Amino acid sequence: MLTHALIGDEGRTIELGWENGTRARFHAMWLRDNALDDKTRSAGNGQRLITILDVPADTRIGAALIKPGALELTFVPEGKTVSFPAEWLGAHAYDRVELRKGGWTSDAVERWTRATMQNSVPRAGYAAASHDRQTLREWLSAVRRFGFAVMDGLPAESGALCKVSDLFGYIRETNYGRWFEVRAEVNPSNLAYTNLGLQAHTDNPYRDPVPTLQILSCIENTVDGGESSVVDGFAVAEALQTENPEGFRLLSSYPARFEYAGSSGVRLQAKRPMIELGPDGELICIRFNNRSLAPTVDVPFAEMGKYYAAYRRFAELIEDPRFEVTFKLEAGQAFIVDNTRVMHARKAFSGTGKRWLQGCYADKDGLLSTLAAIEHGFREAAE
């Protein structure tokens, strides 16, 4: 409930107060541009129906009236009256004094280590997830929160990984095809197709945009070894920032270069930091793949030595068992990773037996959209 609304600066701003003591200021232009009426936004999909040029440059607040659970504002010179829910205003307040340190993550993200995750790997059964919205909601929410999850009960057959992507979105096809095989080959074009161990890495950092999700599905696994492991890149970045703030700054300020030219007619290149921050300092992406790293040429000479020291330490932390969660995929199991956050690896395996996995890429916006729609439906049902 709002307690007061004080118009200031000749109607260009307004200060609001809530019963819990919270206060926030808003600009008249911001409020008019974000009005919720059906002439400003579509009632069906919420999309904006006006442009900024449709809002008078001299927009001011002519009157403000507090109503139960809402604030009614009249804008001049339009003479337009709009109602804003008090809860909506509180959720969208931008009048904040605290400055967050670079490297912060949203409340929906929980960083983890081996100690907190090894015995509580998030998982769901395919049959339940495909028929029960609550089960699917919990599984998708785990991917959003932890950056990975396991799915059990898939058919041990080629293409079964599509059943996972169909739960929330679409496969992102690449030069590797709609999906790709992960098993030992003669003269392989990629180290993933050998029985060698693979260092923890994110996939395809040479693409821009990078595939944001990867799914790996097991069809057969009778080898000795070959366990899968995952590492929370956000947790590792936090550890680096804590012990070496300057190293964190270097890896998040200067771009690394990645490239791939392993197939005929394909040459992919991208230039992005290993630790990527958004404009407001939010940690949004980890790119780490030693096999795809090209020469680093975008760091000044005076900082290159410190940059390499930070890169080495980052790699050491990624290899630190404290951050590694390990599990062995059996036939009919799959796991999904947020490829902008969680690195995955594979232990070496013997030459006897068979290990056949298939992998594909998908996009996180589809997963988050499906999750948001499910959560919205649950909220509506509860009202």
PDB file of C-alpha atoms in Angstrom, residues 240 247-248 250-251 304-320:
ATOM      1  CA  LEU A 240      39.129 -16.025  -8.613  1.00  0.00           C
ATOM      2  CA  GLY A 247      43.058 -11.083 -12.325  1.00  0.00           C
ATOM      3  CA  PHE A 248      39.264 -11.135 -12.436  1.00  0.00           C
ATOM      4  CA  LEU A 250      41.749  -8.609 -16.592  1.00  0.00           C
ATOM      5  CA  LEU A 251      39.839 -11.717 -17.694  1.00  0.00           C
ATOM      6  CA  MET A 304      49.841  -9.409 -20.867  1.00  0.00           C
ATOM      7  CA  GLY A 305      51.997 -10.977 -18.143  1.00  0.00           C
ATOM      8  CA  LYS A 306      49.333 -10.395 -15.491  1.00  0.00           C
ATOM      9  CA  TYR A 307      46.632 -11.552 -17.902  1.00  0.00           C
ATOM     10  CA  TYR A 308      48.377 -14.877 -18.462  1.00  0.00           C
ATOM     11  CA  ALA A 309      48.899 -15.322 -14.730  1.00  0.00           C
ATOM     12  CA  ALA A 310      45.154 -14.786 -14.211  1.00  0.00           C
ATOM     13  CA  TYR A 311      44.330 -17.170 -17.065  1.00  0.00           C
ATOM     14  CA  ARG A 312      46.563 -19.839 -15.524  1.00  0.00           C
ATOM     15  CA  ARG A 313      44.980 -19.393 -12.105  1.00  0.00           C
ATOM     16  CA  PHE A 314      41.499 -19.544 -13.598  1.00  0.00           C
ATOM     17  CA  ALA A 315      42.442 -22.844 -15.272  1.00  0.00           C
ATOM     18  CA  GLU A 316      43.874 -24.188 -12.007  1.00  0.00           C
ATOM     19  CA  LEU A 317      40.656 -23.398 -10.171  1.00  0.00           C
ATOM     20  CA  ILE A 318      38.600 -25.050 -12.905  1.00  0.00           C
ATOM     21  CA  GLU A 319      40.711 -28.197 -12.439  1.00  0.00           C
ATOM     22  CA  ASP A 320      40.429 -28.033  -8.637  1.00  0.00           C
TER      23      ASP A 320
END
